[in-house]
Each structure stands twice: as C-alpha cells, then as structure tokens.
Amino acid sequence: MSSRHEHPWWRDAVIYQVYPRSFADGNGDGLGDLTGLRERLPYLRDLGVDAVWLSPWYVSPMADAGYDVADYRDIDPVFGTLAEAERFITEAHQHHLRVIVDVVPNHCSDRHPAFQAALAAGPGSPERELFWFRPGRGEHGELPPTDWGSHFGGPAWTRVPDGEWYLHMFAPEQPDWNWDNPAVPEDFQTTLRFWLDRGVDGFRIDVADHLVKDAALPDVATLGPDVIRPWRDQEGVHEIYREWRKIADSYPQRGVFVGELWDDDPDRFTRYLRPDELHTGFNFPFLSCPWDAAAFRDVIDTTLATHAMVGAPATWVLSNHDVVRHVTRYGRAHTAHSFDDAKHFEASDLSLGTRRARAAALLTLALPGSAYVYQGEELGLPEVEDIPDELLQDPRWPRSGFTDRGRDGCRVPLPWSGDTKPYGFSPDRAAADPWLPQPASWARLSAAAQTGDRRSMLELYRRALHLRRTEPDLGDGPMRWLPAPDGVLLFQRGDGFACLVNLSDTPAELPPYEYLLLTSDPLEDLKVAPNSAVWMRVA
C-alpha cells in the first residue's frame, strides 16, 4: 500500500503555488483575480496537484505586491471579495484540492490601522508599543537607532515627523510588528482562527524566523560573524508556533504550517519542525543547489538526515515568486541560485536550461516527502529579463539605487492560450494590458499550445504527477542510493521504483530494469542522454 494512505496528506503532497496577480485575470483589468483563479481550478485538478498555496490576497496598498498587509481578514478588491474567497475555498475542495494561504506575521503595511494609530498617538504611547519605535542617535536624534540594514537595501529604520524612528526589515511601507507585546500574538491568533473557520487547510508563513527581535537591538558591527543576527531566529519564536499549532490542531482539518526558513544550519532549522511546532519548512538548499550530481546528493542526504531527527517530511522546491526561474538558472554557467542574479544578468542557454529543468522535475517528484510547483514551472517558463525599467514594480529596484532589478521577472502573467498577447491571461477585449509585459515567444509555451504534445513540459508534469499518485513506492517513505558513475544520481524507492538523473556530459548506461515509466527526454541508443532523467520499474 502506498505510504500516502498511511500518513497525513501533507507529508507527500504536491502543492502548487499561485501568485494571484499573475495567474489568471477574470475581469480584464490586467491583474489576476479570484474570478480567473476559480475558472482555472479544473486545470489544477487535472494537472494532478494536491493543494494550492496562494501568495497574499489581503487588503494591501501593494507596495510589495501584497506582502504589505493592511487587513489580514479581508480580500483586496483587486482580487475580489471575501465572499468570493469563501466560494473559492469551497470549490477547490470540490475539486479535491486543499487550500494553503499566506500569512505575513513579521510586518504589515504602513496603511494598517494599527500603524496609522501609532503614528498619530506619538512617542511613548501604547499604540507605538505594537511596533519598534525608538529615538534616534546623534545630537538631535538624526541617526538611526541601530546599524541594521533592510533586506531590500538601505537602512532598516525610517524617521517619522516627531523624530522617532521605526523598524522595517523590508520596505519602509512594511513596519515590523513587536511580538513582545501580547496584543500582537493575540491578534494573529484571531487571524488564524478567522481563516480556519472558513475552511483553509494551512498557512505558509512569510519570513518565519524573523518575528522575534533581540530586545537590546545591538548593532551588527558589535557582533561576531558567527553570531545569529538580532532580527532572526530568536528563541521566543518557537513559543509563538507552539501556540499556533495548538490552534490548528483544534480544527477538524488540522491546519498545516510551512515556514519560509532561509537557514542553512540543519540543527537550527529542525527546531522549527519539532512535533509541536511547524509541520514543514521550505528546503532552500535544494532550490539553491548548482547543477552538479555530487552537490545534489549532498543536499538530499543532509535534508533527509535533518528531517529524520524530528520525524518531519522533507520538502523539495525548484522555484518560487522570489527567485530566478530555474529554466533560466540551469542554462547559465553558474547554475546555483543567488539573489545577485537580479543585479548581474548572466547569459542563459534556454534550450539547455529547459532540458535540465525537465530532468529536475523528475528528480524532485521522485524524492521522499512533499514537493512544490511554482505557477508556470509546469509550462517551462523562463525568467523575463528584459522588462523595461519604467515597468519594474519590485521595491528592490528603487531601494537598491536601481541596481537590483528585483523579482518581477519570475512574476510575469501566465500564458494560457492564443498566438498574441495576453495569451488568454485576460479575457478577450480586456480593458488593460497585463500588469507586467509578456514576451512574444510565450505563444508556444501557453497551456493550450502544450496540451496534447507529449514532448512538452506540461505533458511531462501531467504524466509525472499521475504516476506519483499511482506508483505505490512514491511519496513519503525511505529511499536508498544505488551504485552509479560520477555525474549520475541513481536511487530506489520502495521495492521496485528507481530514478536515474544524468547530470554529466556523456550518456549514461541504464541499470537492469523491467520497464521504463517516464523519461524527461528520449533515450540515445538505449542510454540516458546528458541532462536527462528516467523513471523505471526495477526487479
């Protein structure tokens, strides 16, 4: 019997990430919305995924594409209404798709009523205690309270007219909550219950390790290089998630949590995945791994050993809304993920990158645990690197002094059908162009163009996801490596499934097998071509 019948659904689910602004536009204003998403639910069902994760859909001024939340318990009119969100949850469940929504607990919008009240109340007020307001340094308080820098560039402090400064680890429009104030965790617990009451099946937690700060606010310059930064991974964060887990476990659907945890220390990472905290955390070392067999094997081994310490399932992810799409990344000379990619574009061989991305899909979906598919990944979309400067919207662009082009290139609206823009993203005779421009080359990458073409990326994903559901050895469970030459990964799942990935420059011999299940590209003289992968049944 398949392990998926013996464990909770989230241990081996394939979860599809929807970036709502760019998925499907139902009303013709150039922005994706709930109308478009609901219309495309059959596509997601037929693709073969188990759940849908939505990036923020909350009320927001959109200074950071919705990650600046002004109301955590309502839907931004750009996307639709709360009633429509409730219908979406119901309809997704009717299609046997679970729903995971983003929660952004580190920071809110500067338009959030609580922050506006804090600005109005002035220094020393209870309202300001919900955030990190501090007097400045220098003779007249003209210097920031600390030397901390924003992740988006520039200082992490902004001064208000009365002279105090407030902390924002991201954009100035995103003030950080003060989780030391009991009113903050109480309010977020109310938010969790609000969405669990409406049937959501879980939450993805944005920058999950940032919530608690070192109250002493030490300067980074005073700390050694190995000291944990004072804005992340503080001890108090674990008690927050223990309380959240109690709430989620009290609901019939037993809501799940996945944390965004950019932490390459296995011991610190696994502390978040203890049985009374988060269920899973994103595996960014795998996403960041270069196209190299030894590097992948090391990451896979470390991942599985790390998660085994706390009995948590591993997660596998190749792309998301914050990183350069892996089709482009794998076509470069330097194939590892780096946030500097958006500053110094390197030429990419998209044919090579696509071939490697096909192989990576089979590798990812054959590994034990759960997997994430970022929208458009199943279409083989590359990064869009020629968006005109004046159309860029990511706050990293201006905050970096116009040196970091940001993440817009992986957020371009999807192509669904047709030979001309907007490729079915918006309805015919739409009132507006898509919010980011689509390349002319995307006509051949649309869902309609790829449907029925067995050589296409979309049909590869459909076949792989179908096999993942029907093959008893896939999903959660053990794996073991089999002998393989340098540059080749070969492993077995269960009693009879094997996956071979050839990351070398020469064809690889197939091991003894009963029959082939799926190949990312045709065999060459009964050998696995370079940058290709094979699923097979073995004796």
Short mmCIF file of C-alpha atoms in Angstrom, two decimals, residues 10-17 53 258 269 280-289 295-308 312-320 326 329-330 360-374 377 461 468 474-479 481 489 491 493:
data_model
loop_
_atom_site.label_atom_id
_atom_site.label_comp_id
_atom_site.label_asym_id
_atom_site.label_seq_id
_atom_site.Cartn_x
_atom_site.Cartn_y
_atom_site.Cartn_z
CA TRP A 10 0.80 17.00 3.77
CA ARG A 11 3.64 14.51 4.20
CA ASP A 12 3.76 13.76 0.47
CA ALA A 13 1.54 16.39 -1.14
CA VAL A 14 2.41 18.25 -4.33
CA ILE A 15 1.48 21.86 -3.68
CA TYR A 16 1.02 24.39 -6.49
CA GLN A 17 1.94 27.99 -5.71
CA TRP A 53 -0.92 27.78 -1.98
CA VAL A 258 5.02 25.55 6.20
CA PHE A 269 16.28 24.59 11.01
CA THR A 280 7.27 21.56 7.26
CA GLY A 281 9.78 24.18 6.13
CA PHE A 282 10.95 25.13 2.68
CA ASN A 283 14.11 23.37 1.50
CA PHE A 284 16.07 26.31 0.12
CA PRO A 285 19.42 24.47 -0.05
CA PHE A 286 17.82 22.22 -2.69
CA LEU A 287 16.47 25.21 -4.62
CA SER A 288 19.89 26.89 -4.43
CA CYS A 289 21.88 23.82 -5.46
CA ALA A 295 26.15 18.73 -4.76
CA PHE A 296 22.60 17.42 -5.22
CA ARG A 297 23.42 14.17 -3.46
CA ASP A 298 24.91 16.04 -0.53
CA VAL A 299 21.87 18.31 -0.23
CA ILE A 300 19.47 15.35 -0.48
CA ASP A 301 21.37 13.36 2.15
CA THR A 302 21.60 16.32 4.50
CA THR A 303 17.93 17.15 4.01
CA LEU A 304 16.72 13.63 4.75
CA ALA A 305 19.01 13.22 7.76
CA THR A 306 17.99 16.59 9.15
CA HIS A 307 14.27 15.93 8.86
CA ALA A 308 14.61 12.41 10.26
CA ALA A 312 9.24 15.69 9.67
CA PRO A 313 8.86 15.18 5.91
CA ALA A 314 11.27 16.91 3.58
CA THR A 315 10.09 19.48 1.05
CA TRP A 316 11.52 19.92 -2.44
CA VAL A 317 11.22 23.14 -4.42
CA LEU A 318 12.92 24.46 -7.57
CA SER A 319 11.45 27.95 -7.98
CA ASN A 320 9.13 30.44 -6.30
CA HIS A 326 15.15 27.53 -12.79
CA ARG A 329 19.18 29.44 -13.86
CA TYR A 330 20.06 25.98 -15.17
CA ALA A 360 14.98 18.26 -12.30
CA ALA A 361 11.20 17.83 -12.31
CA LEU A 362 11.55 14.04 -12.31
CA LEU A 363 14.24 14.20 -9.63
CA THR A 364 12.09 16.43 -7.41
CA LEU A 365 8.91 14.41 -7.76
CA ALA A 366 10.70 11.11 -7.06
CA LEU A 367 12.22 12.18 -3.74
CA PRO A 368 10.61 11.34 -0.38
CA GLY A 369 8.32 13.97 1.12
CA SER A 370 6.32 16.83 -0.37
CA ALA A 371 7.03 18.98 -3.43
CA TYR A 372 6.11 22.49 -4.55
CA VAL A 373 5.42 23.64 -8.11
CA TYR A 374 5.57 27.39 -8.78
CA GLU A 377 7.07 25.93 -13.86
CA TYR A 461 4.41 17.25 -15.50
CA ARG A 468 3.38 9.89 -8.47
CA LEU A 474 6.45 7.25 -4.46
CA GLY A 475 5.53 9.94 -1.96
CA ASP A 476 6.63 9.76 1.65
CA GLY A 477 8.91 6.94 2.75
CA PRO A 478 12.50 5.69 2.52
CA MET A 479 14.96 5.81 -0.36
CA TRP A 481 21.15 5.17 -3.33
CA LEU A 489 22.26 10.03 -9.46
CA PHE A 491 18.20 5.80 -6.27
CA ARG A 493 12.11 3.93 -3.77
#
